[in-house]
mmCIF file of C-alpha atoms in Angstrom:
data_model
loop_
_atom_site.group_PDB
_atom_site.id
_atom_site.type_symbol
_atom_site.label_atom_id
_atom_site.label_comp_id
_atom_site.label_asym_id
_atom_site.label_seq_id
_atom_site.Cartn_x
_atom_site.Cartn_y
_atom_site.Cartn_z
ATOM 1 C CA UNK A 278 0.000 0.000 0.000
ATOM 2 C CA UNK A 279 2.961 2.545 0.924
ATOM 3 C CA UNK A 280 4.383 1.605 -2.646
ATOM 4 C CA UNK A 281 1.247 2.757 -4.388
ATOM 5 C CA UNK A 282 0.696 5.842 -2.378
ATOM 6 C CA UNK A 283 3.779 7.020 -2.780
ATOM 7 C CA UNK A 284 3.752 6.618 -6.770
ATOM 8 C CA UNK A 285 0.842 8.312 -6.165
ATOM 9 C CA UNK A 286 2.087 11.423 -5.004
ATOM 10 C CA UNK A 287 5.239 11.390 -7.056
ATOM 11 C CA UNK A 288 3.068 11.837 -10.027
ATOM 12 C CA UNK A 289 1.268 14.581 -8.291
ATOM 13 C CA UNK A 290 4.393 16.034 -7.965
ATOM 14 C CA UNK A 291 5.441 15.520 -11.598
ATOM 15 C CA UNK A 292 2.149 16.937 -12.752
ATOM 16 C CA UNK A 293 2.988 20.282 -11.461
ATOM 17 C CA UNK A 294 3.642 21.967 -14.951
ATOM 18 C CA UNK A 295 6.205 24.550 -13.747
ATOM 19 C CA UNK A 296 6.843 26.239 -17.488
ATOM 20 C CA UNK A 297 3.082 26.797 -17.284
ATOM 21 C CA UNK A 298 3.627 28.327 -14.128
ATOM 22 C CA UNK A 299 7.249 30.785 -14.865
ATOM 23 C CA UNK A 300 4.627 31.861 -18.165
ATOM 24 C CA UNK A 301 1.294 32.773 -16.300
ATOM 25 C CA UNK A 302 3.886 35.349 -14.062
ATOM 26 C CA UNK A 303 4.568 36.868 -17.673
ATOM 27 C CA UNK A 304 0.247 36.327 -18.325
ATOM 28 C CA UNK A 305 1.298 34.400 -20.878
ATOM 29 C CA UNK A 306 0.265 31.133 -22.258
ATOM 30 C CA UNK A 307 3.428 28.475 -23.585
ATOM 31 C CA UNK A 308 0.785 26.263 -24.951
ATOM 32 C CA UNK A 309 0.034 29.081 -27.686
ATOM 33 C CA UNK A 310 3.781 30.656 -28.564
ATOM 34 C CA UNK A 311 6.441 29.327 -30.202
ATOM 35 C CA UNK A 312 6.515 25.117 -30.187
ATOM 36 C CA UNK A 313 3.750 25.026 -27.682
ATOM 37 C CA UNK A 314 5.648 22.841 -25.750
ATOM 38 C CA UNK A 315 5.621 23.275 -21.672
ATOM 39 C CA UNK A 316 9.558 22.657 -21.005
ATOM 40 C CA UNK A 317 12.262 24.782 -20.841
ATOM 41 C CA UNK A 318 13.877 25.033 -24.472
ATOM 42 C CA UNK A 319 10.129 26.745 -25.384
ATOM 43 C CA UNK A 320 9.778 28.709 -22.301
ATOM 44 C CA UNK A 321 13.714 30.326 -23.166
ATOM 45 C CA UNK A 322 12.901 30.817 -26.781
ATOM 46 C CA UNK A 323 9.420 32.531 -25.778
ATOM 47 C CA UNK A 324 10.132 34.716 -22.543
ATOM 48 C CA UNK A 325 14.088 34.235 -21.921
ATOM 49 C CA UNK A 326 17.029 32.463 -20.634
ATOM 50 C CA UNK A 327 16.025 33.069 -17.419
ATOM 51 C CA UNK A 328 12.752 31.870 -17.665
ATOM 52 C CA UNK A 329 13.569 29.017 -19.134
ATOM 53 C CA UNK A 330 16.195 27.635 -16.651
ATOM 54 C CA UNK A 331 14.130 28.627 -13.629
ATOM 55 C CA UNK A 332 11.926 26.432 -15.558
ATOM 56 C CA UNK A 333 14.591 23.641 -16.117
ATOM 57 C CA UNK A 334 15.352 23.733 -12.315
ATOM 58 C CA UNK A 335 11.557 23.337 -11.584
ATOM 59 C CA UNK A 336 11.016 20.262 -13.415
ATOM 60 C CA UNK A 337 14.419 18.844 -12.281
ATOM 61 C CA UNK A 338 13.501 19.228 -8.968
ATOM 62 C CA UNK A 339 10.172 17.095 -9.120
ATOM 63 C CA UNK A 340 12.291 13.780 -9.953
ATOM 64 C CA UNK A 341 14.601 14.958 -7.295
ATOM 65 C CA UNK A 342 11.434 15.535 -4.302
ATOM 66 C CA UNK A 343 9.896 12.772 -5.544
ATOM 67 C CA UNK A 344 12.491 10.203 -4.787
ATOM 68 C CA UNK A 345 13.859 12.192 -1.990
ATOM 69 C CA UNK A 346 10.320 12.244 0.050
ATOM 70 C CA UNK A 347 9.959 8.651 -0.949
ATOM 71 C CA UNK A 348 13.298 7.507 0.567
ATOM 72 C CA UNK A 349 12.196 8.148 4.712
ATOM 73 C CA UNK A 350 9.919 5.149 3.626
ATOM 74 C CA UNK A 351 11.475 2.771 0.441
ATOM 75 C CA UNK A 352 15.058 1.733 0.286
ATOM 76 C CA UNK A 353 14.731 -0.990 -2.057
ATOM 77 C CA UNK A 354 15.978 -0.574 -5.767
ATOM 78 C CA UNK A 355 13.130 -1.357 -7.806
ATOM 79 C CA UNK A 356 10.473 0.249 -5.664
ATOM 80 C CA UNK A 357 12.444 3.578 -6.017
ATOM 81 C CA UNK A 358 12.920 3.335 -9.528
ATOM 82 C CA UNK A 359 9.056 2.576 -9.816
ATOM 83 C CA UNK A 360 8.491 5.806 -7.898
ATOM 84 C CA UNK A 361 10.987 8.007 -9.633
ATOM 85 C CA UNK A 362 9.286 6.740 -13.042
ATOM 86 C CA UNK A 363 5.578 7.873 -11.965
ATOM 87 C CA UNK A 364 7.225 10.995 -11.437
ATOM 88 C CA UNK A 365 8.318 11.163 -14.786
ATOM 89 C CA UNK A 366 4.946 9.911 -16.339
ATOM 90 C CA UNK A 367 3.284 12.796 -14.052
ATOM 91 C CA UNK A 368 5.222 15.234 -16.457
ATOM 92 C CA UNK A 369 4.444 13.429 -19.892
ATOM 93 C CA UNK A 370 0.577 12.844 -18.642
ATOM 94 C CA UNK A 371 -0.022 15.415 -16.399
ATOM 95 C CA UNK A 372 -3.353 15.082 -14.688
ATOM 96 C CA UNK A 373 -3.761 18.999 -14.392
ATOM 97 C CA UNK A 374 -3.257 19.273 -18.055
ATOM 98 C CA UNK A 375 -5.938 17.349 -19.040
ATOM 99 C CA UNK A 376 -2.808 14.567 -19.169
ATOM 100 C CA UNK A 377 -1.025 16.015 -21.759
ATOM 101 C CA UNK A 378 2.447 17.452 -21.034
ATOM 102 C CA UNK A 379 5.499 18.143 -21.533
ATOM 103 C CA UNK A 380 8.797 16.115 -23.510
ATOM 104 C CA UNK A 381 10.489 14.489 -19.587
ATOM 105 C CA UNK A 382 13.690 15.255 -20.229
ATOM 106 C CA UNK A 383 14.621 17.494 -17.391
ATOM 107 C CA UNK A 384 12.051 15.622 -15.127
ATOM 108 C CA UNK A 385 13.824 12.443 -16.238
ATOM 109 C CA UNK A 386 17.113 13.792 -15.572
ATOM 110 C CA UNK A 387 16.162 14.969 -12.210
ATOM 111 C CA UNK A 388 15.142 11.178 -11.500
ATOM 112 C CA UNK A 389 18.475 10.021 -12.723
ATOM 113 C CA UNK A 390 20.401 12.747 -10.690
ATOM 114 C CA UNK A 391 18.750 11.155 -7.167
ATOM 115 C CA UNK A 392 19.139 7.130 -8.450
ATOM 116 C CA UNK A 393 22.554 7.018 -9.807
ATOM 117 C CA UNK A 394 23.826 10.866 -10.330
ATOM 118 C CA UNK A 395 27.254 9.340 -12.823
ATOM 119 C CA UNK A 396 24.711 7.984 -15.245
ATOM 120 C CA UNK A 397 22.335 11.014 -14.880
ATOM 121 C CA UNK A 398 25.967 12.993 -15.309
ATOM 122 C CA UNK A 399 27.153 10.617 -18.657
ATOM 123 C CA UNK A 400 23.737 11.534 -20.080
ATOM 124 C CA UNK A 401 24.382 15.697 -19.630
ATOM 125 C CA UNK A 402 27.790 14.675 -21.400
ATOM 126 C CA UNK A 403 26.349 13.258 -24.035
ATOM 127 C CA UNK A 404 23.693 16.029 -24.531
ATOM 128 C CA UNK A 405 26.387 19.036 -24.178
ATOM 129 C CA UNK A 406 28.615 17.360 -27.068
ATOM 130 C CA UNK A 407 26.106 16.982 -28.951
ATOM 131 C CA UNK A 408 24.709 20.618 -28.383
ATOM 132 C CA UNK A 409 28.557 21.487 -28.867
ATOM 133 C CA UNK A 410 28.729 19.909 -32.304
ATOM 134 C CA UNK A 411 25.038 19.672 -34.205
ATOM 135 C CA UNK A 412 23.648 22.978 -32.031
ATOM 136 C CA UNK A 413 19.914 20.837 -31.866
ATOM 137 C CA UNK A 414 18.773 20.723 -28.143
ATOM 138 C CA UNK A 415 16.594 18.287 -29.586
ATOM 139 C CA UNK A 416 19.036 16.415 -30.927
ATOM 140 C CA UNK A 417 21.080 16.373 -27.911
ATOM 141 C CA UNK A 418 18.254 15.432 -25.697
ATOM 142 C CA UNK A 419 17.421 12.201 -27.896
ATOM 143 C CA UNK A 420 20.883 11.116 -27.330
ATOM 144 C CA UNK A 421 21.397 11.798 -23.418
ATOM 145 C CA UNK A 422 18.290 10.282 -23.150
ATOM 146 C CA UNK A 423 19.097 6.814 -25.370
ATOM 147 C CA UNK A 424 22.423 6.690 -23.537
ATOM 148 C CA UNK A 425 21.094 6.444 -20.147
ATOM 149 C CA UNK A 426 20.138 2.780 -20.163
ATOM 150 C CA UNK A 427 23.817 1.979 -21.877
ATOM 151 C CA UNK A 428 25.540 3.568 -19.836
ATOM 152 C CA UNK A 429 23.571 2.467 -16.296
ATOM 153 C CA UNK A 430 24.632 -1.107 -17.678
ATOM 154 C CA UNK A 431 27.916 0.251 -18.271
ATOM 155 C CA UNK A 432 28.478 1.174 -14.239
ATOM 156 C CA UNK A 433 27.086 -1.466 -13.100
ATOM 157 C CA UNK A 434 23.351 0.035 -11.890
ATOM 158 C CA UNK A 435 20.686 -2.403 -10.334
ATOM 159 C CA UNK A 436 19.032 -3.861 -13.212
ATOM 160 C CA UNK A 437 15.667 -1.777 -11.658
ATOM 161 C CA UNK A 438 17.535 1.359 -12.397
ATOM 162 C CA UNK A 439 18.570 0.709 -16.053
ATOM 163 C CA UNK A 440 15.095 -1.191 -17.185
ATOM 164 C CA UNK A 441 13.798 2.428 -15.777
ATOM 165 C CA UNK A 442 16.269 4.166 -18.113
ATOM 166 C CA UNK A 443 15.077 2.434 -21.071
ATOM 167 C CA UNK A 444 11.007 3.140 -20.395
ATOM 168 C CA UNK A 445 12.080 6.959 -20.065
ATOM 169 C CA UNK A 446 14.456 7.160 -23.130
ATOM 170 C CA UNK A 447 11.675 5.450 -24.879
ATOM 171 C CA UNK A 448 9.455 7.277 -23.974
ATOM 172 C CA UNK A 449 11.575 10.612 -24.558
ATOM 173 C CA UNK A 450 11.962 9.426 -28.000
ATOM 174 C CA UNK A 451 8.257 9.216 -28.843
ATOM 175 C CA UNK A 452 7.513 12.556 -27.572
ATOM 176 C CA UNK A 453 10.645 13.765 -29.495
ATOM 177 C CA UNK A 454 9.038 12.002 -33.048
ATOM 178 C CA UNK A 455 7.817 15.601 -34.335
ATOM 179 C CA UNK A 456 11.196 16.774 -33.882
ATOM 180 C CA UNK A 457 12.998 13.933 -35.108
ATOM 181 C CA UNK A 458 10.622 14.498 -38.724
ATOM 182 C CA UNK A 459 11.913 17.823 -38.726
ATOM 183 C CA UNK A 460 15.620 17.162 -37.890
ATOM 184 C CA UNK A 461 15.209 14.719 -41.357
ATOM 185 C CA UNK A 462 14.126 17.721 -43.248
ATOM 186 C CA UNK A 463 16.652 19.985 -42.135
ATOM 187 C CA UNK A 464 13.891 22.206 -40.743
ATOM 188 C CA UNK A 465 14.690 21.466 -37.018
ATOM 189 C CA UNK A 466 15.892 25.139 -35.194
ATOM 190 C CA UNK A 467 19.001 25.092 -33.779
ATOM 191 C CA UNK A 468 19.996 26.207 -30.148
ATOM 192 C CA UNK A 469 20.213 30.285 -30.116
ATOM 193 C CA UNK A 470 17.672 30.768 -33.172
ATOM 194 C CA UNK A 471 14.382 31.938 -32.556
#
């Protein structure tokens, strides 16, 4: 029963759409400007760098309180990984929404960054070299995210930890599909263009 409460409230906690929230202080609406998307690449293309990394921090931080709240009560592997992952689906599917939401990445990486902070750190690697090189956030956010289950394997992770790598990169990749069409087409915007 604890198990299923506390998934409970970690997506509660991931719902909280906090690029929503940094917009309506501007009266503004994400949903209608720019890619319409709730997370932080939109929110610092619409309203500013600022905005957008108070916005990064904000949906970090719900992997991160999630697990942390969750840990005076679980200590096994797989149950926190379960937990940290409704906190992730709680940003995808957000039940204030109308469960829609946003792409997971930063809530993802904010999971990662409590269960095993070297993989969560190998994934920002892979997403700032590939920022560095090809200048797609998008891009770069596809690959952090497919590398997390590799390289949780890699180190050694509890098998709990990696199989919950895989449902978020998956599921980071399916959200990502519009972009991916565009990034065939050569139509994709690239990091510092509006």
């Amino acid at each position: 029963m604890t198990i299923i409460l506390l998934g409970l409230l970690a997506y509660l906690i991931g719902s909280v759409p906090c690029g929503i929230l940094v917009a309506k202080t501007q009266n503004i609406n994400i949903r209608e400007h720019g890619s319409g998307n709730i997370g932080a690449t939109n929110i610092a293309r619409t309203l500013g760098k600022k905005e957008g990394i108070i916005t990064l921090l904000g949906d970090s931080i719900k992997g991160v309180l999630a697990l942390w709240l969750s840990s005076y009560f679980l200590n096994d592997s797989s149950e926190l990984a379960f937990v940290g992952f409704m906190a992730f689906l709680g940003h995808l599917f957000s039940i204030f929404l109308k469960f829609k939401g946003g792409k997971g990445v930063a809530t993802g990486l904010g999971v990662f960054l409590y269960l095993t902070p070297l993989t969560a750190l190998g994934a920002i690697v892979v997403f700032a070299l590939t920022l560095s090189i090809c200048r797609y956030v998008s891009l770069g956010s596809i690959l952090g995210a497919l590398s997390l289950p590799l390289i949780g394997i890699i180190l050694g992770n509890p098998q709990a930890y990696y199989v919950a790598g895989f449902g978020v990169s998956t599921l980071i990749l399916i959200k990502h599909r519009e972009n991916i069409g565009r990034l065939l087409a050569g139509t994709e915007s690239k990091f510092g263009k509006k």
